Amino acid sequence: MKIAVDAMGGDNAPQAIIAGVERARDQYPDLEFQLFGDPAKVKPLIKNSERLTLLATTEEITMGEEPVRAIRRKKDSSIVRAARAVKEGSADAFFSAGNTGAVLAAGIFIVGRIKGIDRPGLTSILPITQPGAARQSFVYLDTGANAESKERNLVQYGYLGKFYAENVLGVANPRIALLNNGAEEDKGDQLHKAVWQQLNAAADLNFVGNIESGDLLVGKADVVVSDGWTANAALKATEGTAKMMLILIKDGILTGGLRAKLGYLLLKPVFHQIGKKMSASTYGGAVLLGLKAPVVKTHGSSDATAVANTISQIRTMLSSGVIEKTVDFFGRQAVVDKQAKNE
Amino acid sequence: MKIAVDAMGGDNAPQAIIAGVERARDQYPDLEFQLFGDPAKVKPLIKNSERLTLLATTEEITMGEEPVRAIRRKKDSSIVRAARAVKEGSADAFFSAGNTGAVLAAGIFIVGRIKGIDRPGLTSILPITQPGAARQSFVYLDTGANAESKERNLVQYGYLGKFYAENVLGVANPRIALLNNGAEEDKGDQLHKAVWQQLNAAADLNFVGNIESGDLLVGKADVVVSDGWTANAALKATEGTAKMMLILIKDGILTGGLRAKLGYLLLKPVFHQIGKKMSASTYGGAVLLGLKAPVVKTHGSSDATAVANTISQIRTMLSSGVIEKTVDFFGRQAVVDKQAKNE
C-alpha cells in the first residue's frame, strides 16, 4: 500500500509529518510512502529512508488561500502533486494536514468522485462519551464539505457512512441516524422530513430515526448523517464547548488556591482521560468519503502521534477494501436506476 | 406590573411555579400575579394570597400535544387564558414553563406580533465563560421558533437583540455578530452572505462580523443573530456537551477510587461554580422577541429558583420599556418603508 503524503501542510510541517510517517512506517511493514515537498526542508528531517520516496515540489498552498484557484494555479504544489499521484495510480491514498479547502478540491477535481456519488461528504469519527456505552465512537458526515445539500446527497451519506462503519470501525449492521431538530418522525424542514422518509424506506439501512445535536455523544447511533451546514455547526459547538469546559476547570484550579491545586493533582488521571477522550487526534483524520481513493485530512495542529494515527486509519481503509465495496454498490445502484428509467 | 402565569405547565407544576411566584412577589412589591390553573391543585399551595389572583381554568395543554391545534381547541387551558389576559390588557406579560410550541403559538396568535416584525425570534441568554471576559452573558436568537428563515428575519433579529441587550442586560452599543460557518466576510450559503451585507450596511448596528459556533461562549459578541435552525443545532450541541463533560468527570470520580474522591472534595467549589455558570436556569427563560408583550418560557424542569429568576427577568423587560422602544423603532421603519415605496 502506497500513501502519497503532503509533507508541507500543517502548522508543524514538515517536522511532525515526517516524524509521524516514520513512526507509521516502522509500525506497518506493508506501507510505503511518497513524500511531496521541498527537498531542502524535508530531506534533513528524514532519519531513515526505508520505504520513503521523496518527490521534489516547488510550490506550497498556504492556509489562507482560496482553494479552487490555488489547486488550479499551483500545479507543482505538494497538495496537487500528491493528489495527482493517486489519480495516476502510482499511490493508493492521499494524506494532508494542510489547507482543508484545497485538500477537498484536490480530492474532488483530481482524485475524482465514485460513479453515482453527487457530492462527497467530509467524515469524522467522533467519541461516544456516555459511560457504559457499547461502542466508543461513531461516524459523522457531512461535517462541512457542502454548505447546501439535497435529499439525494443525505441518503448517499447514509450508505457511505454504513460502509465506513462496517469496514473501518468493524460495526456489524450499523445504526444510522439523521441529525435533526427533534427526535420525532415529523420534525425538521422539508429537506429533513423527506430524507427521514427515504432513509426509513431503505431496506438495506438500519435506520434508527432522528437524533438531536445534544445527543451526539450519547451513543444512540453508529452513523449520524447530516447536511454539511448543520453538522458543521453542531461539531464546532461540541468541540468549542469541550475545550471551554477544560478552560473553565483550569481557570478554577489556577484561581482556587492551594486546595484546588491539590484537588487537581489527585484528579489529574481523570482529566487526562477526559482530555484524550475528547481530543480529535485520538480518532484520526477527516475522510472525504465518496472519492475513488482515500483522501484524508488531519488537523492543521497535528503532532507526530496524530499523523501516525491518521496513517493507521488510511491503512485500515485500504486493507478493508471499503472504497471497492462502495464503488461496487453505487455501480449496481446506477444500473438499477438506469433500468428503472428505461422501463 | 401584572404578570399572567400558566400555573399548570412544567414538570414540577404547580408546586415549583407557585413557590417561585411567591418568592418573586415577596422580593418585588411592584409585581402582581394572575395565576391560571386548576383551583383544586393550585389553591392549597398558595401560602399567602397577597397580590395573587387565582383564575380557574378547566383544561391543560400537555407536553406532547401538537401546539397550534392545542391552542385552538383548548380555549380554557391555562396557556390560552393567560395569553388572552395579556391580549385583552388585564396583564402585561405571560409566563409559562409548559409546552414550548404551545407557548410560542399562543404568543404569536393570541398576544400578537409587533407591527413590522415578520417572524418573532426565540431568544436565550447564554453564558460567556472565557476567563477574564468583559461581560458574563450574551443574547442569542432565534434559538428555534422558525426552522426556515429569510434574510429580512435575520436582520430584524439584529435589532430585536440590540434592544434587548441595551435595555435588559444594560449593554451600551452592543456588538452584533452573525452565526456562520466561518469568520470571513464571504463565508456561508446565499442567505448568510446576504444577511452579512445587510447587517454590515446598517449604520445603527454595531456589527462585528461572523462568529462560528465553536466561539459562542468566548464572548466576541453581545448579540449573536442566527436562523432558528442553525442556532438550535449549535445551542443543543453546546448544552449537550457541557452536560456530557460533567458526566465524564462524575464517572471518572466514581470509578477513580479514594484518590479521585478526595480530589473531588477539594475541587467541589470549582465544579459547583462551573455547574452554575453552565446552567440554563442561571440566565432566566427564553423570550419570544417581536411580540407586543413579554412572553417568556422557562425550562420544563425549572425549580422555584428558576421560576423566580425568570420573573425577575420579565420585571426588567417591563420596567425598561424594551417592548415600547422596539414597537416605536419598527413603527418608524414601516413609515420609512412606505415613504420609500411611494417615492
mmCIF file of N, CA and C in Angstrom, chain A residues 129-131 147-148 179-182 188-190 192 212-218 227 229-230 232-249 251-253 256 259-271 273-274 277-278, chain B residues 129-131 147-148 179-182 188-190 192 212-218 227 229-230 232-242 244-249 251-253 256 259-271 273-274 277-278:
data_model
loop_
_atom_site.group_PDB
_atom_site.id
_atom_site.type_symbol
_atom_site.label_atom_id
_atom_site.label_comp_id
_atom_site.label_asym_id
_atom_site.label_seq_id
_atom_site.Cartn_x
_atom_site.Cartn_y
_atom_site.Cartn_z
ATOM 1 N N THR A 129 -19.178 9.300 24.503
ATOM 2 C CA THR A 129 -18.592 9.520 25.825
ATOM 3 C C THR A 129 -19.483 9.033 26.968
ATOM 4 N N GLN A 130 -20.680 8.627 26.639
ATOM 5 C CA GLN A 130 -21.607 8.142 27.673
ATOM 6 C C GLN A 130 -20.967 6.948 28.412
ATOM 7 N N PRO A 131 -20.815 7.048 29.752
ATOM 8 C CA PRO A 131 -20.240 5.903 30.475
ATOM 9 C C PRO A 131 -21.079 4.642 30.248
ATOM 10 N N ALA A 147 -22.051 23.268 1.877
ATOM 11 C CA ALA A 147 -22.891 24.143 2.706
ATOM 12 C C ALA A 147 -24.367 23.968 2.350
ATOM 13 N N GLU A 148 -24.651 23.538 1.122
ATOM 14 C CA GLU A 148 -26.048 23.337 0.718
ATOM 15 C C GLU A 148 -26.214 21.924 0.157
ATOM 16 N N LEU A 179 -29.394 13.613 11.766
ATOM 17 C CA LEU A 179 -29.332 14.780 12.650
ATOM 18 C C LEU A 179 -30.493 15.710 12.300
ATOM 19 N N ASN A 180 -31.306 16.033 13.313
ATOM 20 C CA ASN A 180 -32.496 16.839 13.054
ATOM 21 C C ASN A 180 -32.802 17.698 14.278
ATOM 22 N N ASN A 181 -33.822 18.553 14.179
ATOM 23 C CA ASN A 181 -34.129 19.455 15.298
ATOM 24 C C ASN A 181 -35.151 18.876 16.282
ATOM 25 N N GLY A 182 -35.355 17.582 16.224
ATOM 26 C CA GLY A 182 -36.245 16.917 17.169
ATOM 27 C C GLY A 182 -36.192 15.427 16.904
ATOM 28 N N GLY A 188 -38.349 18.791 11.637
ATOM 29 C CA GLY A 188 -37.416 19.319 10.649
ATOM 30 C C GLY A 188 -38.066 20.108 9.526
ATOM 31 N N ASP A 189 -37.216 20.654 8.673
ATOM 32 C CA ASP A 189 -37.692 21.365 7.492
ATOM 33 C C ASP A 189 -38.027 20.334 6.406
ATOM 34 N N GLN A 190 -38.420 20.820 5.235
ATOM 35 C CA GLN A 190 -38.826 19.928 4.136
ATOM 36 C C GLN A 190 -37.734 18.913 3.804
ATOM 37 N N HIS A 192 -35.259 17.671 5.634
ATOM 38 C CA HIS A 192 -35.031 16.616 6.631
ATOM 39 C C HIS A 192 -36.227 15.663 6.753
ATOM 40 N N GLU A 212 -30.898 14.432 17.927
ATOM 41 C CA GLU A 212 -30.666 15.860 18.119
ATOM 42 C C GLU A 212 -29.195 16.099 18.439
ATOM 43 N N SER A 213 -28.716 17.304 18.145
ATOM 44 C CA SER A 213 -27.282 17.581 18.308
ATOM 45 C C SER A 213 -26.835 17.477 19.767
ATOM 46 N N GLY A 214 -27.763 17.642 20.699
ATOM 47 C CA GLY A 214 -27.413 17.493 22.115
ATOM 48 C C GLY A 214 -27.134 16.057 22.518
ATOM 49 N N ASP A 215 -27.525 15.101 21.670
ATOM 50 C CA ASP A 215 -27.334 13.678 21.976
ATOM 51 C C ASP A 215 -26.229 13.025 21.157
ATOM 52 N N LEU A 216 -25.467 13.817 20.415
ATOM 53 C CA LEU A 216 -24.446 13.237 19.533
ATOM 54 C C LEU A 216 -23.507 12.290 20.274
ATOM 55 N N LEU A 217 -23.035 12.703 21.470
ATOM 56 C CA LEU A 217 -22.001 11.936 22.161
ATOM 57 C C LEU A 217 -22.568 10.802 23.016
ATOM 58 N N VAL A 218 -23.896 10.666 23.002
ATOM 59 C CA VAL A 218 -24.558 9.707 23.892
ATOM 60 C C VAL A 218 -24.456 8.271 23.369
ATOM 61 N N ASP A 227 -26.773 17.201 6.660
ATOM 62 C CA ASP A 227 -26.261 18.144 5.676
ATOM 63 C C ASP A 227 -25.020 18.801 6.276
ATOM 64 N N TRP A 229 -23.979 21.834 6.450
ATOM 65 C CA TRP A 229 -24.156 23.078 7.201
ATOM 66 C C TRP A 229 -24.447 22.778 8.683
ATOM 67 N N THR A 230 -25.424 21.927 8.925
ATOM 68 C CA THR A 230 -25.858 21.651 10.297
ATOM 69 C C THR A 230 -24.805 20.851 11.057
ATOM 70 N N ASN A 232 -21.660 20.792 10.602
ATOM 71 C CA ASN A 232 -20.527 21.659 10.881
ATOM 72 C C ASN A 232 -20.802 22.529 12.110
ATOM 73 N N ALA A 233 -21.996 23.117 12.167
ATOM 74 C CA ALA A 233 -22.361 23.973 13.309
ATOM 75 C C ALA A 233 -22.357 23.165 14.609
ATOM 76 N N ALA A 234 -22.924 21.956 14.558
ATOM 77 C CA ALA A 234 -23.009 21.130 15.769
ATOM 78 C C ALA A 234 -21.625 20.617 16.183
ATOM 79 N N LEU A 235 -20.794 20.274 15.191
ATOM 80 C CA LEU A 235 -19.445 19.775 15.502
ATOM 81 C C LEU A 235 -18.603 20.867 16.154
ATOM 82 N N LYS A 236 -18.627 22.063 15.574
ATOM 83 C CA LYS A 236 -17.831 23.156 16.138
ATOM 84 C C LYS A 236 -18.325 23.523 17.533
ATOM 85 N N ALA A 237 -19.648 23.506 17.739
ATOM 86 C CA ALA A 237 -20.184 23.822 19.070
ATOM 87 C C ALA A 237 -19.746 22.763 20.078
ATOM 88 N N THR A 238 -19.750 21.507 19.660
ATOM 89 C CA THR A 238 -19.331 20.407 20.537
ATOM 90 C C THR A 238 -17.857 20.562 20.906
ATOM 91 N N GLU A 239 -17.016 20.777 19.899
ATOM 92 C CA GLU A 239 -15.576 20.927 20.159
ATOM 93 C C GLU A 239 -15.296 22.174 20.999
ATOM 94 N N GLY A 240 -15.973 23.272 20.647
ATOM 95 C CA GLY A 240 -15.760 24.526 21.368
ATOM 96 C C GLY A 240 -16.162 24.426 22.830
ATOM 97 N N THR A 241 -17.280 23.742 23.094
ATOM 98 C CA THR A 241 -17.759 23.627 24.472
ATOM 99 C C THR A 241 -16.852 22.713 25.291
ATOM 100 N N ALA A 242 -16.405 21.607 24.690
ATOM 101 C CA ALA A 242 -15.493 20.701 25.404
ATOM 102 C C ALA A 242 -14.214 21.447 25.782
ATOM 103 N N LYS A 243 -13.696 22.210 24.837
ATOM 104 C CA LYS A 243 -12.489 23.000 25.082
ATOM 105 C C LYS A 243 -12.747 24.026 26.193
ATOM 106 N N MET A 244 -13.928 24.680 26.112
ATOM 107 C CA MET A 244 -14.266 25.702 27.094
ATOM 108 C C MET A 244 -14.418 25.123 28.501
ATOM 109 N N MET A 245 -14.979 23.931 28.598
ATOM 110 C CA MET A 245 -15.132 23.291 29.911
ATOM 111 C C MET A 245 -13.756 23.023 30.523
ATOM 112 N N LEU A 246 -12.814 22.582 29.705
ATOM 113 C CA LEU A 246 -11.463 22.331 30.218
ATOM 114 C C LEU A 246 -10.782 23.650 30.627
ATOM 115 N N ILE A 247 -11.044 24.721 29.875
ATOM 116 C CA ILE A 247 -10.508 26.045 30.234
ATOM 117 C C ILE A 247 -11.093 26.500 31.576
ATOM 118 N N LEU A 248 -12.409 26.279 31.741
ATOM 119 C CA LEU A 248 -13.073 26.685 32.993
ATOM 120 C C LEU A 248 -12.485 25.941 34.185
ATOM 121 N N ILE A 249 -12.250 24.637 34.008
ATOM 122 C CA ILE A 249 -11.676 23.833 35.096
ATOM 123 C C ILE A 249 -10.267 24.338 35.413
ATOM 124 N N ASP A 251 -9.018 27.272 34.861
ATOM 125 C CA ASP A 251 -9.087 28.586 35.487
ATOM 126 C C ASP A 251 -9.515 28.474 36.958
ATOM 127 N N GLY A 252 -10.484 27.589 37.210
ATOM 128 C CA GLY A 252 -10.931 27.378 38.587
ATOM 129 C C GLY A 252 -9.806 26.867 39.468
ATOM 130 N N ILE A 253 -8.954 26.033 38.908
ATOM 131 C CA ILE A 253 -7.821 25.482 39.653
ATOM 132 C C ILE A 253 -6.766 26.568 39.906
ATOM 133 N N GLY A 256 -8.088 28.964 42.475
ATOM 134 C CA GLY A 256 -8.728 28.336 43.637
ATOM 135 C C GLY A 256 -7.788 28.055 44.807
ATOM 136 N N ARG A 259 -5.857 24.500 47.903
ATOM 137 C CA ARG A 259 -6.853 23.434 47.968
ATOM 138 C C ARG A 259 -7.189 22.911 46.567
ATOM 139 N N ALA A 260 -7.471 23.852 45.654
ATOM 140 C CA ALA A 260 -7.835 23.460 44.295
ATOM 141 C C ALA A 260 -6.659 22.784 43.589
ATOM 142 N N LYS A 261 -5.453 23.287 43.823
ATOM 143 C CA LYS A 261 -4.283 22.709 43.167
ATOM 144 C C LYS A 261 -4.045 21.272 43.626
ATOM 145 N N LEU A 262 -4.251 21.042 44.913
ATOM 146 C CA LEU A 262 -4.107 19.685 45.444
ATOM 147 C C LEU A 262 -5.183 18.771 44.837
ATOM 148 N N GLY A 263 -6.411 19.297 44.769
ATOM 149 C CA GLY A 263 -7.505 18.542 44.150
ATOM 150 C C GLY A 263 -7.166 18.167 42.723
ATOM 151 N N TYR A 264 -6.571 19.125 41.998
ATOM 152 C CA TYR A 264 -6.195 18.870 40.616
ATOM 153 C C TYR A 264 -5.175 17.736 40.515
ATOM 154 N N LEU A 265 -4.180 17.762 41.393
ATOM 155 C CA LEU A 265 -3.159 16.703 41.350
ATOM 156 C C LEU A 265 -3.802 15.328 41.524
ATOM 157 N N LEU A 266 -4.771 15.261 42.442
ATOM 158 C CA LEU A 266 -5.430 13.971 42.698
ATOM 159 C C LEU A 266 -6.312 13.551 41.515
ATOM 160 N N LEU A 267 -6.906 14.539 40.853
ATOM 161 C CA LEU A 267 -7.826 14.215 39.739
ATOM 162 C C LEU A 267 -7.124 14.218 38.376
ATOM 163 N N LYS A 268 -5.823 14.438 38.372
ATOM 164 C CA LYS A 268 -5.088 14.537 37.107
ATOM 165 C C LYS A 268 -5.345 13.351 36.173
ATOM 166 N N PRO A 269 -5.325 12.103 36.672
ATOM 167 C CA PRO A 269 -5.588 10.983 35.743
ATOM 168 C C PRO A 269 -6.982 11.062 35.117
ATOM 169 N N VAL A 270 -7.965 11.539 35.887
ATOM 170 C CA VAL A 270 -9.336 11.673 35.353
ATOM 171 C C VAL A 270 -9.350 12.720 34.236
ATOM 172 N N PHE A 271 -8.741 13.896 34.497
ATOM 173 C CA PHE A 271 -8.721 14.949 33.478
ATOM 174 C C PHE A 271 -7.955 14.496 32.230
ATOM 175 N N GLN A 273 -7.646 11.478 31.081
ATOM 176 C CA GLN A 273 -8.512 10.533 30.367
ATOM 177 C C GLN A 273 -9.589 11.288 29.559
ATOM 178 N N ILE A 274 -10.198 12.292 30.187
ATOM 179 C CA ILE A 274 -11.243 13.072 29.508
ATOM 180 C C ILE A 274 -10.641 13.848 28.344
ATOM 181 N N LYS A 277 -10.091 11.436 25.574
ATOM 182 C CA LYS A 277 -11.395 11.027 25.019
ATOM 183 C C LYS A 277 -11.956 12.096 24.081
ATOM 184 N N MET A 278 -11.813 13.368 24.456
ATOM 185 C CA MET A 278 -12.421 14.448 23.682
ATOM 186 C C MET A 278 -11.496 14.974 22.578
ATOM 187 N N THR B 129 -18.106 32.270 28.995
ATOM 188 C CA THR B 129 -17.361 31.531 30.017
ATOM 189 C C THR B 129 -15.854 31.769 29.960
ATOM 190 N N GLN B 130 -15.398 32.484 28.930
ATOM 191 C CA GLN B 130 -13.966 32.770 28.802
ATOM 192 C C GLN B 130 -13.470 33.522 30.041
ATOM 193 N N PRO B 131 -12.485 32.971 30.753
ATOM 194 C CA PRO B 131 -11.989 33.692 31.932
ATOM 195 C C PRO B 131 -11.489 35.086 31.538
ATOM 196 N N ALA B 147 -37.912 27.176 11.761
ATOM 197 C CA ALA B 147 -36.948 26.251 11.159
ATOM 198 C C ALA B 147 -36.422 26.801 9.830
ATOM 199 N N GLU B 148 -37.201 27.655 9.173
ATOM 200 C CA GLU B 148 -36.758 28.231 7.901
ATOM 201 C C GLU B 148 -36.886 29.755 7.972
ATOM 202 N N LEU B 179 -24.042 34.289 13.307
ATOM 203 C CA LEU B 179 -23.556 32.905 13.381
ATOM 204 C C LEU B 179 -23.398 32.373 11.958
ATOM 205 N N ASN B 180 -22.191 31.875 11.646
ATOM 206 C CA ASN B 180 -21.926 31.438 10.278
ATOM 207 C C ASN B 180 -20.895 30.307 10.302
ATOM 208 N N ASN B 181 -20.603 29.739 9.152
ATOM 209 C CA ASN B 181 -19.678 28.589 9.116
ATOM 210 C C ASN B 181 -18.217 28.992 8.915
ATOM 211 N N GLY B 182 -17.917 30.245 9.140
ATOM 212 C CA GLY B 182 -16.546 30.714 9.052
ATOM 213 C C GLY B 182 -16.525 32.168 9.454
ATOM 214 N N GLY B 188 -20.369 31.151 4.160
ATOM 215 C CA GLY B 188 -21.778 30.827 4.303
ATOM 216 C C GLY B 188 -22.507 30.588 2.998
ATOM 217 N N ASP B 189 -23.760 30.191 3.141
ATOM 218 C CA ASP B 189 -24.626 29.998 1.975
ATOM 219 C C ASP B 189 -25.156 31.364 1.534
ATOM 220 N N GLN B 190 -26.013 31.371 0.517
ATOM 221 C CA GLN B 190 -26.536 32.626 -0.024
ATOM 222 C C GLN B 190 -27.202 33.468 1.049
ATOM 223 N N HIS B 192 -26.761 33.569 4.341
ATOM 224 C CA HIS B 192 -25.871 34.193 5.329
ATOM 225 C C HIS B 192 -24.965 35.252 4.705
ATOM 226 N N GLU B 212 -18.299 31.791 14.614
ATOM 227 C CA GLU B 212 -18.536 30.355 14.434
ATOM 228 C C GLU B 212 -19.095 29.767 15.724
ATOM 229 N N SER B 213 -19.804 28.654 15.597
ATOM 230 C CA SER B 213 -20.478 28.091 16.771
ATOM 231 C C SER B 213 -19.485 27.637 17.840
ATOM 232 N N GLY B 214 -18.244 27.349 17.446
ATOM 233 C CA GLY B 214 -17.237 26.959 18.427
ATOM 234 C C GLY B 214 -16.783 28.108 19.310
ATOM 235 N N ASP B 215 -17.118 29.347 18.907
ATOM 236 C CA ASP B 215 -16.689 30.531 19.666
ATOM 237 C C ASP B 215 -17.826 31.206 20.419
ATOM 238 N N LEU B 216 -18.998 30.561 20.448
ATOM 239 C CA LEU B 216 -20.159 31.203 21.074
ATOM 240 C C LEU B 216 -19.870 31.680 22.494
ATOM 241 N N LEU B 217 -19.211 30.812 23.303
ATOM 242 C CA LEU B 217 -19.042 31.111 24.727
ATOM 243 C C LEU B 217 -17.820 31.979 25.017
ATOM 244 N N VAL B 218 -17.098 32.349 23.951
ATOM 245 C CA VAL B 218 -15.833 33.071 24.122
ATOM 246 C C VAL B 218 -16.057 34.556 24.426
ATOM 247 N N ASP B 227 -30.329 32.119 12.000
ATOM 248 C CA ASP B 227 -31.588 31.462 11.667
ATOM 249 C C ASP B 227 -31.871 30.426 12.750
ATOM 250 N N TRP B 229 -32.830 27.379 12.725
ATOM 251 C CA TRP B 229 -32.343 26.012 12.517
ATOM 252 C C TRP B 229 -30.909 25.846 13.050
ATOM 253 N N THR B 230 -30.028 26.752 12.614
ATOM 254 C CA THR B 230 -28.614 26.654 12.975
ATOM 255 C C THR B 230 -28.400 26.948 14.464
ATOM 256 N N ASN B 232 -30.430 26.579 16.865
ATOM 257 C CA ASN B 232 -30.956 25.467 17.651
ATOM 258 C C ASN B 232 -29.958 24.317 17.701
ATOM 259 N N ALA B 233 -29.378 23.969 16.553
ATOM 260 C CA ALA B 233 -28.397 22.875 16.499
ATOM 261 C C ALA B 233 -27.171 23.200 17.349
ATOM 262 N N ALA B 234 -26.689 24.446 17.250
ATOM 263 C CA ALA B 234 -25.484 24.835 17.999
ATOM 264 C C ALA B 234 -25.784 24.920 19.496
ATOM 265 N N LEU B 235 -26.982 25.409 19.845
ATOM 266 C CA LEU B 235 -27.356 25.521 21.267
ATOM 267 C C LEU B 235 -27.456 24.145 21.913
ATOM 268 N N LYS B 236 -28.141 23.226 21.235
ATOM 269 C CA LYS B 236 -28.292 21.876 21.797
ATOM 270 C C LYS B 236 -26.939 21.170 21.911
ATOM 271 N N ALA B 237 -26.066 21.363 20.909
ATOM 272 C CA ALA B 237 -24.730 20.738 20.967
ATOM 273 C C ALA B 237 -23.936 21.317 22.132
ATOM 274 N N THR B 238 -24.063 22.619 22.344
ATOM 275 C CA THR B 238 -23.351 23.278 23.451
ATOM 276 C C THR B 238 -23.853 22.728 24.791
ATOM 277 N N GLU B 239 -25.163 22.708 24.960
ATOM 278 C CA GLU B 239 -25.741 22.221 26.220
ATOM 279 C C GLU B 239 -25.414 20.744 26.441
ATOM 280 N N GLY B 240 -25.542 19.954 25.356
ATOM 281 C CA GLY B 240 -25.290 18.514 25.463
ATOM 282 C C GLY B 240 -23.847 18.207 25.819
ATOM 283 N N THR B 241 -22.923 18.970 25.243
ATOM 284 C CA THR B 241 -21.503 18.726 25.511
ATOM 285 C C THR B 241 -21.136 19.146 26.934
ATOM 286 N N ALA B 242 -21.670 20.276 27.375
ATOM 287 C CA ALA B 242 -21.393 20.718 28.750
ATOM 288 C C ALA B 242 -21.886 19.662 29.745
ATOM 289 N N MET B 244 -22.360 16.501 29.089
ATOM 290 C CA MET B 244 -21.556 15.285 28.929
ATOM 291 C C MET B 244 -20.203 15.411 29.631
ATOM 292 N N MET B 245 -19.603 16.589 29.601
ATOM 293 C CA MET B 245 -18.316 16.787 30.279
ATOM 294 C C MET B 245 -18.487 16.590 31.791
ATOM 295 N N LEU B 246 -19.591 17.081 32.333
ATOM 296 C CA LEU B 246 -19.837 16.913 33.771
ATOM 297 C C LEU B 246 -20.091 15.433 34.093
ATOM 298 N N ILE B 247 -20.774 14.727 33.188
ATOM 299 C CA ILE B 247 -20.996 13.277 33.372
ATOM 300 C C ILE B 247 -19.658 12.535 33.358
ATOM 301 N N LEU B 248 -18.787 12.917 32.418
ATOM 302 C CA LEU B 248 -17.475 12.258 32.312
ATOM 303 C C LEU B 248 -16.653 12.463 33.583
ATOM 304 N N ILE B 249 -16.698 13.683 34.117
ATOM 305 C CA ILE B 249 -15.951 13.976 35.345
ATOM 306 C C ILE B 249 -16.525 13.139 36.491
ATOM 307 N N ASP B 251 -18.187 10.363 36.341
ATOM 308 C CA ASP B 251 -17.868 8.949 36.151
ATOM 309 C C ASP B 251 -16.407 8.665 36.508
ATOM 310 N N GLY B 252 -15.515 9.575 36.103
ATOM 311 C CA GLY B 252 -14.093 9.411 36.424
ATOM 312 C C GLY B 252 -13.872 9.391 37.927
ATOM 313 N N ILE B 253 -14.633 10.209 38.630
ATOM 314 C CA ILE B 253 -14.509 10.269 40.096
ATOM 315 C C ILE B 253 -15.065 8.988 40.728
ATOM 316 N N GLY B 256 -12.656 6.187 40.060
ATOM 317 C CA GLY B 256 -11.245 6.519 40.263
ATOM 318 C C GLY B 256 -10.730 6.201 41.665
ATOM 319 N N ARG B 259 -8.537 8.177 45.812
ATOM 320 C CA ARG B 259 -7.758 9.333 45.368
ATOM 321 C C ARG B 259 -8.641 10.336 44.614
ATOM 322 N N ALA B 260 -9.427 9.807 43.669
ATOM 323 C CA ALA B 260 -10.283 10.678 42.863
ATOM 324 C C ALA B 260 -11.372 11.312 43.730
ATOM 325 N N LYS B 261 -11.903 10.538 44.687
ATOM 326 C CA LYS B 261 -12.968 11.078 45.541
ATOM 327 C C LYS B 261 -12.452 12.223 46.404
ATOM 328 N N LEU B 262 -11.237 12.064 46.896
ATOM 329 C CA LEU B 262 -10.629 13.130 47.686
ATOM 330 C C LEU B 262 -10.386 14.358 46.803
ATOM 331 N N GLY B 263 -9.889 14.122 45.608
ATOM 332 C CA GLY B 263 -9.675 15.214 44.647
ATOM 333 C C GLY B 263 -10.973 15.967 44.399
ATOM 334 N N TYR B 264 -12.057 15.217 44.259
ATOM 335 C CA TYR B 264 -13.367 15.828 44.022
ATOM 336 C C TYR B 264 -13.771 16.733 45.179
ATOM 337 N N LEU B 265 -13.574 16.241 46.404
ATOM 338 C CA LEU B 265 -13.957 17.045 47.574
ATOM 339 C C LEU B 265 -13.210 18.385 47.575
ATOM 340 N N LEU B 266 -11.943 18.326 47.192
ATOM 341 C CA LEU B 266 -11.148 19.553 47.178
ATOM 342 C C LEU B 266 -11.571 20.493 46.042
ATOM 343 N N LEU B 267 -11.990 19.909 44.943
ATOM 344 C CA LEU B 267 -12.364 20.733 43.771
ATOM 345 C C LEU B 267 -13.864 21.038 43.716
ATOM 346 N N LYS B 268 -14.598 20.588 44.719
ATOM 347 C CA LYS B 268 -16.058 20.767 44.723
ATOM 348 C C LYS B 268 -16.477 22.227 44.462
ATOM 349 N N PRO B 269 -15.842 23.207 45.103
ATOM 350 C CA PRO B 269 -16.274 24.592 44.823
ATOM 351 C C PRO B 269 -16.077 24.977 43.351
ATOM 352 N N VAL B 270 -15.005 24.469 42.745
ATOM 353 C CA VAL B 270 -14.753 24.761 41.319
ATOM 354 C C VAL B 270 -15.857 24.150 40.456
ATOM 355 N N PHE B 271 -16.178 22.877 40.706
ATOM 356 C CA PHE B 271 -17.236 22.209 39.915
ATOM 357 C C PHE B 271 -18.591 22.885 40.126
ATOM 358 N N GLN B 273 -19.147 26.014 40.832
ATOM 359 C CA GLN B 273 -19.109 27.284 40.095
ATOM 360 C C GLN B 273 -19.339 27.044 38.596
ATOM 361 N N ILE B 274 -18.691 26.017 38.043
ATOM 362 C CA ILE B 274 -18.838 25.701 36.618
ATOM 363 C C ILE B 274 -20.266 25.246 36.325
ATOM 364 N N LYS B 277 -22.419 28.263 36.306
ATOM 365 C CA LYS B 277 -22.117 29.062 35.113
ATOM 366 C C LYS B 277 -22.791 28.483 33.862
ATOM 367 N N MET B 278 -22.796 27.137 33.740
ATOM 368 C CA MET B 278 -23.318 26.487 32.550
ATOM 369 C C MET B 278 -24.815 26.197 32.637
#
